[in-house]
Amino acid sequence: MSPYRWIKSALQSLCRKAELDGELDEELRSVLTMIVEEKIRAGVAPADAVRQAKIEMGGVEQVKEEVRRERMGAGLDTLVQDVRFSLRALRRNAGLTAIAALILAIGIGANTALFGTVHAALLRSLPFPDPHRLVLAQKTRNGEVSGPVSRVDYFDYRDGGSSFQELAALPDFTVQHTVTGGGDPELVQASYVTWNLFPALGVAPVAGRGFLPAEEAGGSASTLLISHGYWQRRFGGTPEAVGSTLTLDGEAQTIVGIMPPGFRFLYDADLWRLVDRDGPIDTQRDSHSHYVVGRLAPGVTMEQAQDEMNAISEALAAQFPDSNTGKGLRLEDLHSFLVRDVRTSLLLLMGTTVLVLLIACGNVAGLLLARGERRQSEMAMRTALGASRARLLRQLLTESLILTVGAGLLGIGVAFLLQDVLLRLLPAGDLGIHPPSLSLTALAFTLLLSMATGLLVGTVPALRSSSMDPARQLRSESRASPSTRSTRLRSSLVVGQVALSVVLLIGSGLLIRSLARLSTVDLGFDSENLLTGQLQIQIPDYPTPEERNRFFASLQEEIGALPGVEGISLINKLPILSPWQDWAIWPVGEDPAPGERGLSAMARWVPPGYFETMGIPVLSGRDISRADGPGNPFVVVVSQSVVETLFPGADPIGRVVTIADWRDCEIVGVVEDARVNTIRGEPDATMYMSADQMAPARMQVAVRTAGTSELLIGPIQNLLRRKDPNVLFAWPRTMATLLEEDMVGFRTMILSLTLFSLTALLLAAIGIYGVLAYQVSQRKAELGLRLAIGASEGDLVRMILKRGMVLVTVGLALGLAVAYPGTLAVRQFLYQVQLLDTTTYLGAVFTLALVAAVACFLPARRASQGNVVDVLRTE
């Protein structure tokens, strides 16, 4: 035989033995040494023998490569074999496989859905060029962030700074305009912006142009940009829309550009108009209503820009001490600002789903441990026939991975079901992005999570099953009962599941108690049978205050005469529907110190009868009257908290107050406080001025009805068509609907957390049942013998119940010990509920104990009803 053939034959034999490349290389060196020795014995000179061996080295390397390929092929064949065997094993235990897959699918699906939402809200970059350079600025008072910025201050920051490529601003509200001409009037949402907001964001119109710097000054801007959706809806997508006009509130405006599809920023808007630098709105430095958005200049850091803003703030404080003392500008990352309202709730839900997944993993690990106990004889036989522990471990982990990957596929379906609920938590309009979906990133997360779960739930059972002594296991007497170590491990998993369930139940219980308190909170007004909406008249049709007042007064009388109407009133901003607009108020002659603002109270203007219609009690003085009109002294009705702050212990009627450097007003009445901004907040300090003295063109309406409020929408719309076709009754809704919308985010979070907590409770109950049922099945002989020697069925039930409730008690104690630190994350969501609420703790313990008792009773009852003769005969 030639040396090459001999080497190849030897290596083919070696490849069946070798496990590692290092071992294979060592064998190759040994073979080459033998070749050299053979050549020397055959008379070849040593130097020539070495040289010939080196020549033959190429053949050896070729053989080595062939061996490696053969080994790779063998490894692939082994993997395929493992997969096939795993599928057969899982199919033979179809019931266990289905239960384990369903349990894991719930945990994996919930985590996948949450990951998709968290990725869209917290991890994904904003859809703008170089988003890391975008910042948002808010006003500070004595170092503390206190909201939007003065419009006048903004222009000083913009003109005096050089750290920004662009520094733009937009109000913290949208404005509604009525579009007339070309059909029925239409109400649209408009966001006012400075000319450079879109360049700052890096967004350009898809048709036409953006705003020009010259259009911002002079008060003569009549240009606007429209959204892609409004372009499609009103103009049918025709290119001729650019350059055409829209009549807004009776004034013609020219459309100069169309924004990209799906673009939103801070608010949903149909169109964008320019902030008028020289306009009459917000001309005071102590009027703060604008967010500032900037793009850092290349090479400028956030710290450098902040230093420059601090220097400008100090200069403004020195120049305008009455309004700017103690006032500054705080920069922060734009993305962080946009997700501020959802970060905590999303992370809380994400943590909850992780706990649910851990409970699910504990359940499945317990199932696999029990299954491993039943397969010990199989593992022992395979070991005795030559299978290594590594081979068995690989086989068992393959089964676990196939199970969890299959559960992951089911989890994708669960994630789709949960996605609609979770989307309500994400303010997609604020983020300026499309609502999140199950993207490729989320699906990749599902795959990785499934594989990680497979390793987590499969490693310990696989190690346990592959580590037995085959000789001991093959003896029949050693197969009678599970090992003490295995029993303790499964029991520990149950204790952990119970402890985690206690924490989740207490957390959800605290939030449910908060929701119950909110549902019965005193709003300060009567929300029953109250229809709301918005009215907008065209100023060119009613140019004088007297004409506007006459229109609204006559409209109020005509709506009040409709059948089913018990009362009607108007207001500039209805409670809950239109929050905020706080103005400073102080007693005349007691001006606030420099840097101070006085008491902030919500500013509202109403006609006579508003308090009666809304059910707000008048505590002293009188209501607004028709005599409080243009040309007469300005009056105001204040809420009780305003009086307690400004005039403690004194009669406020007849006192004069200054309102926001705007007007001195005489207090003519005091009413109870009401929740104006949000249900979850405290009652708001509010001041009500005469609508006739303000003469607005836009008002919101509240109609008290005797029956179903929605039935009056049609008659009111018909009345308006007859009275003035250009007046629109927009967004008619009941106050009950508005209250529901105000609570929807909080309610959805509670619903989600409660759902996951109940799921955790169910999984814990399944875990308890599974452990006890398995123990009962393994102790049939012992239980039968106890019955045979006189034990009653009740004795067996009590014995098994005691075993199960011991596990539950330990889990409850552990859960209660970690409940307080574990529920700190929900503290900021609580309303009139303490974190250590006794009722909630007792309710959670009672609920879990009751469910656990049922889970313990079922296997105990089954064990006590066994046939003694059959059991003993089988054994």
PDB file of N, CA and C in Angstrom, residues 381-452:
ATOM      1  N   MET A 381     -30.794   3.584  29.759  1.00  0.00           N
ATOM      2  CA  MET A 381     -30.557   2.579  28.712  1.00  0.00           C
ATOM      3  C   MET A 381     -29.669   3.145  27.607  1.00  0.00           C
ATOM      4  N   ARG A 382     -29.899   4.409  27.196  1.00  0.00           N
ATOM      5  CA  ARG A 382     -29.073   5.003  26.144  1.00  0.00           C
ATOM      6  C   ARG A 382     -27.631   5.179  26.623  1.00  0.00           C
ATOM      7  N   THR A 383     -27.482   5.531  27.913  1.00  0.00           N
ATOM      8  CA  THR A 383     -26.131   5.656  28.457  1.00  0.00           C
ATOM      9  C   THR A 383     -25.429   4.310  28.469  1.00  0.00           C
ATOM     10  N   ALA A 384     -26.167   3.270  28.873  1.00  0.00           N
ATOM     11  CA  ALA A 384     -25.565   1.931  28.918  1.00  0.00           C
ATOM     12  C   ALA A 384     -25.162   1.443  27.536  1.00  0.00           C
ATOM     13  N   LEU A 385     -25.855   1.893  26.496  1.00  0.00           N
ATOM     14  CA  LEU A 385     -25.536   1.489  25.134  1.00  0.00           C
ATOM     15  C   LEU A 385     -24.434   2.324  24.511  1.00  0.00           C
ATOM     16  N   GLY A 386     -23.884   3.315  25.274  1.00  0.00           N
ATOM     17  CA  GLY A 386     -22.722   4.038  24.779  1.00  0.00           C
ATOM     18  C   GLY A 386     -22.901   5.516  24.539  1.00  0.00           C
ATOM     19  N   ALA A 387     -24.092   6.040  24.730  1.00  0.00           N
ATOM     20  CA  ALA A 387     -24.295   7.471  24.514  1.00  0.00           C
ATOM     21  C   ALA A 387     -23.598   8.260  25.620  1.00  0.00           C
ATOM     22  N   SER A 388     -22.864   9.319  25.228  1.00  0.00           N
ATOM     23  CA  SER A 388     -22.179  10.158  26.213  1.00  0.00           C
ATOM     24  C   SER A 388     -23.162  11.126  26.844  1.00  0.00           C
ATOM     25  N   ARG A 389     -22.753  11.729  27.978  1.00  0.00           N
ATOM     26  CA  ARG A 389     -23.614  12.697  28.633  1.00  0.00           C
ATOM     27  C   ARG A 389     -23.830  13.924  27.743  1.00  0.00           C
ATOM     28  N   ALA A 390     -22.772  14.327  27.019  1.00  0.00           N
ATOM     29  CA  ALA A 390     -22.912  15.473  26.116  1.00  0.00           C
ATOM     30  C   ALA A 390     -23.948  15.183  25.039  1.00  0.00           C
ATOM     31  N   ARG A 391     -23.960  13.943  24.565  1.00  0.00           N
ATOM     32  CA  ARG A 391     -24.916  13.565  23.522  1.00  0.00           C
ATOM     33  C   ARG A 391     -26.351  13.628  24.061  1.00  0.00           C
ATOM     34  N   LEU A 392     -26.558  13.117  25.273  1.00  0.00           N
ATOM     35  CA  LEU A 392     -27.887  13.167  25.876  1.00  0.00           C
ATOM     36  C   LEU A 392     -28.311  14.606  26.159  1.00  0.00           C
ATOM     37  N   LEU A 393     -27.366  15.412  26.657  1.00  0.00           N
ATOM     38  CA  LEU A 393     -27.665  16.799  26.965  1.00  0.00           C
ATOM     39  C   LEU A 393     -28.080  17.559  25.714  1.00  0.00           C
ATOM     40  N   ARG A 394     -27.372  17.294  24.628  1.00  0.00           N
ATOM     41  CA  ARG A 394     -27.699  17.959  23.368  1.00  0.00           C
ATOM     42  C   ARG A 394     -29.086  17.551  22.883  1.00  0.00           C
ATOM     43  N   GLN A 395     -29.420  16.288  23.022  1.00  0.00           N
ATOM     44  CA  GLN A 395     -30.724  15.805  22.588  1.00  0.00           C
ATOM     45  C   GLN A 395     -31.855  16.462  23.393  1.00  0.00           C
ATOM     46  N   LEU A 396     -31.681  16.535  24.708  1.00  0.00           N
ATOM     47  CA  LEU A 396     -32.718  17.111  25.559  1.00  0.00           C
ATOM     48  C   LEU A 396     -32.874  18.611  25.328  1.00  0.00           C
ATOM     49  N   LEU A 397     -31.754  19.321  25.129  1.00  0.00           N
ATOM     50  CA  LEU A 397     -31.842  20.752  24.839  1.00  0.00           C
ATOM     51  C   LEU A 397     -32.482  20.996  23.477  1.00  0.00           C
ATOM     52  N   THR A 398     -32.244  20.110  22.522  1.00  0.00           N
ATOM     53  CA  THR A 398     -32.891  20.237  21.216  1.00  0.00           C
ATOM     54  C   THR A 398     -34.407  20.142  21.361  1.00  0.00           C
ATOM     55  N   GLU A 399     -34.865  19.194  22.178  1.00  0.00           N
ATOM     56  CA  GLU A 399     -36.304  19.078  22.418  1.00  0.00           C
ATOM     57  C   GLU A 399     -36.855  20.361  23.034  1.00  0.00           C
ATOM     58  N   SER A 400     -36.135  20.911  24.020  1.00  0.00           N
ATOM     59  CA  SER A 400     -36.589  22.133  24.680  1.00  0.00           C
ATOM     60  C   SER A 400     -36.635  23.309  23.714  1.00  0.00           C
ATOM     61  N   LEU A 401     -35.612  23.418  22.860  1.00  0.00           N
ATOM     62  CA  LEU A 401     -35.583  24.529  21.903  1.00  0.00           C
ATOM     63  C   LEU A 401     -36.703  24.417  20.881  1.00  0.00           C
ATOM     64  N   ILE A 402     -36.966  23.209  20.397  1.00  0.00           N
ATOM     65  CA  ILE A 402     -38.060  23.032  19.439  1.00  0.00           C
ATOM     66  C   ILE A 402     -39.390  23.412  20.085  1.00  0.00           C
ATOM     67  N   LEU A 403     -39.570  23.015  21.346  1.00  0.00           N
ATOM     68  CA  LEU A 403     -40.798  23.351  22.058  1.00  0.00           C
ATOM     69  C   LEU A 403     -40.958  24.864  22.180  1.00  0.00           C
ATOM     70  N   THR A 404     -39.907  25.561  22.581  1.00  0.00           N
ATOM     71  CA  THR A 404     -40.032  27.008  22.814  1.00  0.00           C
ATOM     72  C   THR A 404     -40.095  27.802  21.518  1.00  0.00           C
ATOM     73  N   VAL A 405     -39.415  27.355  20.474  1.00  0.00           N
ATOM     74  CA  VAL A 405     -39.530  28.052  19.189  1.00  0.00           C
ATOM     75  C   VAL A 405     -40.951  27.908  18.656  1.00  0.00           C
ATOM     76  N   GLY A 406     -41.532  26.714  18.812  1.00  0.00           N
ATOM     77  CA  GLY A 406     -42.935  26.550  18.425  1.00  0.00           C
ATOM     78  C   GLY A 406     -43.848  27.446  19.248  1.00  0.00           C
ATOM     79  N   ALA A 407     -43.546  27.543  20.560  1.00  0.00           N
ATOM     80  CA  ALA A 407     -44.322  28.449  21.406  1.00  0.00           C
ATOM     81  C   ALA A 407     -44.136  29.891  20.963  1.00  0.00           C
ATOM     82  N   GLY A 408     -42.931  30.238  20.486  1.00  0.00           N
ATOM     83  CA  GLY A 408     -42.691  31.587  19.994  1.00  0.00           C
ATOM     84  C   GLY A 408     -43.549  31.914  18.788  1.00  0.00           C
ATOM     85  N   LEU A 409     -43.739  30.933  17.899  1.00  0.00           N
ATOM     86  CA  LEU A 409     -44.617  31.157  16.743  1.00  0.00           C
ATOM     87  C   LEU A 409     -46.051  31.402  17.192  1.00  0.00           C
ATOM     88  N   LEU A 410     -46.507  30.632  18.195  1.00  0.00           N
ATOM     89  CA  LEU A 410     -47.832  30.898  18.749  1.00  0.00           C
ATOM     90  C   LEU A 410     -47.856  32.264  19.434  1.00  0.00           C
ATOM     91  N   GLY A 411     -46.721  32.629  20.057  1.00  0.00           N
ATOM     92  CA  GLY A 411     -46.634  33.911  20.742  1.00  0.00           C
ATOM     93  C   GLY A 411     -46.797  35.088  19.807  1.00  0.00           C
ATOM     94  N   ILE A 412     -46.404  34.939  18.543  1.00  0.00           N
ATOM     95  CA  ILE A 412     -46.604  36.025  17.580  1.00  0.00           C
ATOM     96  C   ILE A 412     -48.090  36.313  17.417  1.00  0.00           C
ATOM     97  N   GLY A 413     -48.903  35.252  17.389  1.00  0.00           N
ATOM     98  CA  GLY A 413     -50.351  35.445  17.335  1.00  0.00           C
ATOM     99  C   GLY A 413     -50.879  36.146  18.569  1.00  0.00           C
ATOM    100  N   VAL A 414     -50.362  35.773  19.753  1.00  0.00           N
ATOM    101  CA  VAL A 414     -50.753  36.455  20.988  1.00  0.00           C
ATOM    102  C   VAL A 414     -50.357  37.928  20.921  1.00  0.00           C
ATOM    103  N   ALA A 415     -49.174  38.203  20.382  1.00  0.00           N
ATOM    104  CA  ALA A 415     -48.695  39.585  20.286  1.00  0.00           C
ATOM    105  C   ALA A 415     -49.610  40.422  19.400  1.00  0.00           C
ATOM    106  N   PHE A 416     -50.084  39.846  18.301  1.00  0.00           N
ATOM    107  CA  PHE A 416     -51.003  40.579  17.431  1.00  0.00           C
ATOM    108  C   PHE A 416     -52.292  40.930  18.180  1.00  0.00           C
ATOM    109  N   LEU A 417     -52.776  40.000  19.011  1.00  0.00           N
ATOM    110  CA  LEU A 417     -54.000  40.266  19.764  1.00  0.00           C
ATOM    111  C   LEU A 417     -53.799  41.370  20.788  1.00  0.00           C
ATOM    112  N   LEU A 418     -52.604  41.430  21.383  1.00  0.00           N
ATOM    113  CA  LEU A 418     -52.324  42.430  22.409  1.00  0.00           C
ATOM    114  C   LEU A 418     -51.941  43.787  21.834  1.00  0.00           C
ATOM    115  N   GLN A 419     -51.518  43.822  20.573  1.00  0.00           N
ATOM    116  CA  GLN A 419     -50.961  45.047  20.005  1.00  0.00           C
ATOM    117  C   GLN A 419     -51.960  46.192  20.010  1.00  0.00           C
ATOM    118  N   ASP A 420     -53.226  45.910  19.686  1.00  0.00           N
ATOM    119  CA  ASP A 420     -54.215  46.980  19.622  1.00  0.00           C
ATOM    120  C   ASP A 420     -54.411  47.644  20.981  1.00  0.00           C
ATOM    121  N   VAL A 421     -54.346  46.830  22.047  1.00  0.00           N
ATOM    122  CA  VAL A 421     -54.493  47.399  23.388  1.00  0.00           C
ATOM    123  C   VAL A 421     -53.294  48.277  23.725  1.00  0.00           C
ATOM    124  N   LEU A 422     -52.112  47.793  23.406  1.00  0.00           N
ATOM    125  CA  LEU A 422     -50.900  48.493  23.801  1.00  0.00           C
ATOM    126  C   LEU A 422     -50.682  49.773  22.996  1.00  0.00           C
ATOM    127  N   LEU A 423     -51.200  49.830  21.770  1.00  0.00           N
ATOM    128  CA  LEU A 423     -51.010  51.033  20.953  1.00  0.00           C
ATOM    129  C   LEU A 423     -51.654  52.253  21.596  1.00  0.00           C
ATOM    130  N   ARG A 424     -52.662  52.033  22.432  1.00  0.00           N
ATOM    131  CA  ARG A 424     -53.336  53.171  23.067  1.00  0.00           C
ATOM    132  C   ARG A 424     -52.419  53.869  24.069  1.00  0.00           C
ATOM    133  N   LEU A 425     -51.375  53.164  24.511  1.00  0.00           N
ATOM    134  CA  LEU A 425     -50.448  53.768  25.464  1.00  0.00           C
ATOM    135  C   LEU A 425     -49.406  54.637  24.775  1.00  0.00           C
ATOM    136  N   LEU A 426     -49.304  54.538  23.463  1.00  0.00           N
ATOM    137  CA  LEU A 426     -48.221  55.222  22.765  1.00  0.00           C
ATOM    138  C   LEU A 426     -48.736  56.464  22.051  1.00  0.00           C
ATOM    139  N   PRO A 427     -48.261  57.644  22.392  1.00  0.00           N
ATOM    140  CA  PRO A 427     -48.709  58.869  21.715  1.00  0.00           C
ATOM    141  C   PRO A 427     -48.012  59.026  20.377  1.00  0.00           C
ATOM    142  N   ALA A 428     -48.484  58.291  19.368  1.00  0.00           N
ATOM    143  CA  ALA A 428     -47.802  58.317  18.075  1.00  0.00           C
ATOM    144  C   ALA A 428     -47.765  59.712  17.481  1.00  0.00           C
ATOM    145  N   GLY A 429     -48.826  60.522  17.749  1.00  0.00           N
ATOM    146  CA  GLY A 429     -48.810  61.886  17.239  1.00  0.00           C
ATOM    147  C   GLY A 429     -47.695  62.705  17.844  1.00  0.00           C
ATOM    148  N   ASP A 430     -47.455  62.534  19.149  1.00  0.00           N
ATOM    149  CA  ASP A 430     -46.365  63.263  19.788  1.00  0.00           C
ATOM    150  C   ASP A 430     -45.022  62.851  19.211  1.00  0.00           C
ATOM    151  N   LEU A 431     -44.868  61.555  18.927  1.00  0.00           N
ATOM    152  CA  LEU A 431     -43.583  61.068  18.451  1.00  0.00           C
ATOM    153  C   LEU A 431     -43.344  61.405  16.983  1.00  0.00           C
ATOM    154  N   GLY A 432     -44.403  61.732  16.269  1.00  0.00           N
ATOM    155  CA  GLY A 432     -44.225  62.027  14.858  1.00  0.00           C
ATOM    156  C   GLY A 432     -43.932  60.794  14.034  1.00  0.00           C
ATOM    157  N   ILE A 433     -44.392  59.616  14.501  1.00  0.00           N
ATOM    158  CA  ILE A 433     -44.112  58.378  13.785  1.00  0.00           C
ATOM    159  C   ILE A 433     -45.414  57.638  13.561  1.00  0.00           C
ATOM    160  N   HIS A 434     -45.356  56.642  12.684  1.00  0.00           N
ATOM    161  CA  HIS A 434     -46.501  55.780  12.510  1.00  0.00           C
ATOM    162  C   HIS A 434     -46.649  54.892  13.733  1.00  0.00           C
ATOM    163  N   PRO A 435     -47.871  54.459  14.050  1.00  0.00           N
ATOM    164  CA  PRO A 435     -48.024  53.565  15.189  1.00  0.00           C
ATOM    165  C   PRO A 435     -47.144  52.334  15.028  1.00  0.00           C
ATOM    166  N   PRO A 436     -46.581  51.817  16.126  1.00  0.00           N
ATOM    167  CA  PRO A 436     -45.671  50.675  16.036  1.00  0.00           C
ATOM    168  C   PRO A 436     -46.392  49.409  15.618  1.00  0.00           C
ATOM    169  N   SER A 437     -45.669  48.522  15.007  1.00  0.00           N
ATOM    170  CA  SER A 437     -46.220  47.239  14.596  1.00  0.00           C
ATOM    171  C   SER A 437     -45.179  46.179  14.875  1.00  0.00           C
ATOM    172  N   LEU A 438     -45.552  44.934  14.603  1.00  0.00           N
ATOM    173  CA  LEU A 438     -44.617  43.832  14.815  1.00  0.00           C
ATOM    174  C   LEU A 438     -43.628  43.822  13.650  1.00  0.00           C
ATOM    175  N   SER A 439     -42.560  44.559  13.797  1.00  0.00           N
ATOM    176  CA  SER A 439     -41.563  44.706  12.754  1.00  0.00           C
ATOM    177  C   SER A 439     -40.637  43.502  12.738  1.00  0.00           C
ATOM    178  N   LEU A 440     -39.696  43.519  11.787  1.00  0.00           N
ATOM    179  CA  LEU A 440     -38.694  42.463  11.736  1.00  0.00           C
ATOM    180  C   LEU A 440     -37.864  42.436  13.011  1.00  0.00           C
ATOM    181  N   THR A 441     -37.637  43.618  13.574  1.00  0.00           N
ATOM    182  CA  THR A 441     -36.889  43.669  14.837  1.00  0.00           C
ATOM    183  C   THR A 441     -37.651  42.945  15.941  1.00  0.00           C
ATOM    184  N   ALA A 442     -38.972  43.173  16.003  1.00  0.00           N
ATOM    185  CA  ALA A 442     -39.777  42.503  17.024  1.00  0.00           C
ATOM    186  C   ALA A 442     -39.818  40.993  16.784  1.00  0.00           C
ATOM    187  N   LEU A 443     -39.901  40.584  15.524  1.00  0.00           N
ATOM    188  CA  LEU A 443     -39.920  39.148  15.225  1.00  0.00           C
ATOM    189  C   LEU A 443     -38.573  38.507  15.546  1.00  0.00           C
ATOM    190  N   ALA A 444     -37.480  39.233  15.266  1.00  0.00           N
ATOM    191  CA  ALA A 444     -36.156  38.718  15.653  1.00  0.00           C
ATOM    192  C   ALA A 444     -36.059  38.609  17.172  1.00  0.00           C
ATOM    193  N   PHE A 445     -36.647  39.579  17.865  1.00  0.00           N
ATOM    194  CA  PHE A 445     -36.678  39.513  19.326  1.00  0.00           C
ATOM    195  C   PHE A 445     -37.439  38.267  19.776  1.00  0.00           C
ATOM    196  N   THR A 446     -38.544  37.959  19.093  1.00  0.00           N
ATOM    197  CA  THR A 446     -39.314  36.769  19.443  1.00  0.00           C
ATOM    198  C   THR A 446     -38.471  35.509  19.291  1.00  0.00           C
ATOM    199  N   LEU A 447     -37.731  35.405  18.186  1.00  0.00           N
ATOM    200  CA  LEU A 447     -36.895  34.229  17.960  1.00  0.00           C
ATOM    201  C   LEU A 447     -35.834  34.104  19.043  1.00  0.00           C
ATOM    202  N   LEU A 448     -35.136  35.196  19.325  1.00  0.00           N
ATOM    203  CA  LEU A 448     -34.089  35.147  20.349  1.00  0.00           C
ATOM    204  C   LEU A 448     -34.683  34.849  21.721  1.00  0.00           C
ATOM    205  N   LEU A 449     -35.834  35.461  22.010  1.00  0.00           N
ATOM    206  CA  LEU A 449     -36.474  35.212  23.296  1.00  0.00           C
ATOM    207  C   LEU A 449     -36.901  33.756  23.413  1.00  0.00           C
ATOM    208  N   SER A 450     -37.409  33.187  22.323  1.00  0.00           N
ATOM    209  CA  SER A 450     -37.820  31.785  22.342  1.00  0.00           C
ATOM    210  C   SER A 450     -36.625  30.873  22.600  1.00  0.00           C
ATOM    211  N   MET A 451     -35.522  31.152  21.927  1.00  0.00           N
ATOM    212  CA  MET A 451     -34.332  30.319  22.117  1.00  0.00           C
ATOM    213  C   MET A 451     -33.776  30.478  23.530  1.00  0.00           C
ATOM    214  N   ALA A 452     -33.763  31.721  24.036  1.00  0.00           N
ATOM    215  CA  ALA A 452     -33.278  31.934  25.403  1.00  0.00           C
ATOM    216  C   ALA A 452     -34.189  31.232  26.403  1.00  0.00           C
TER     217      ALA A 452
END
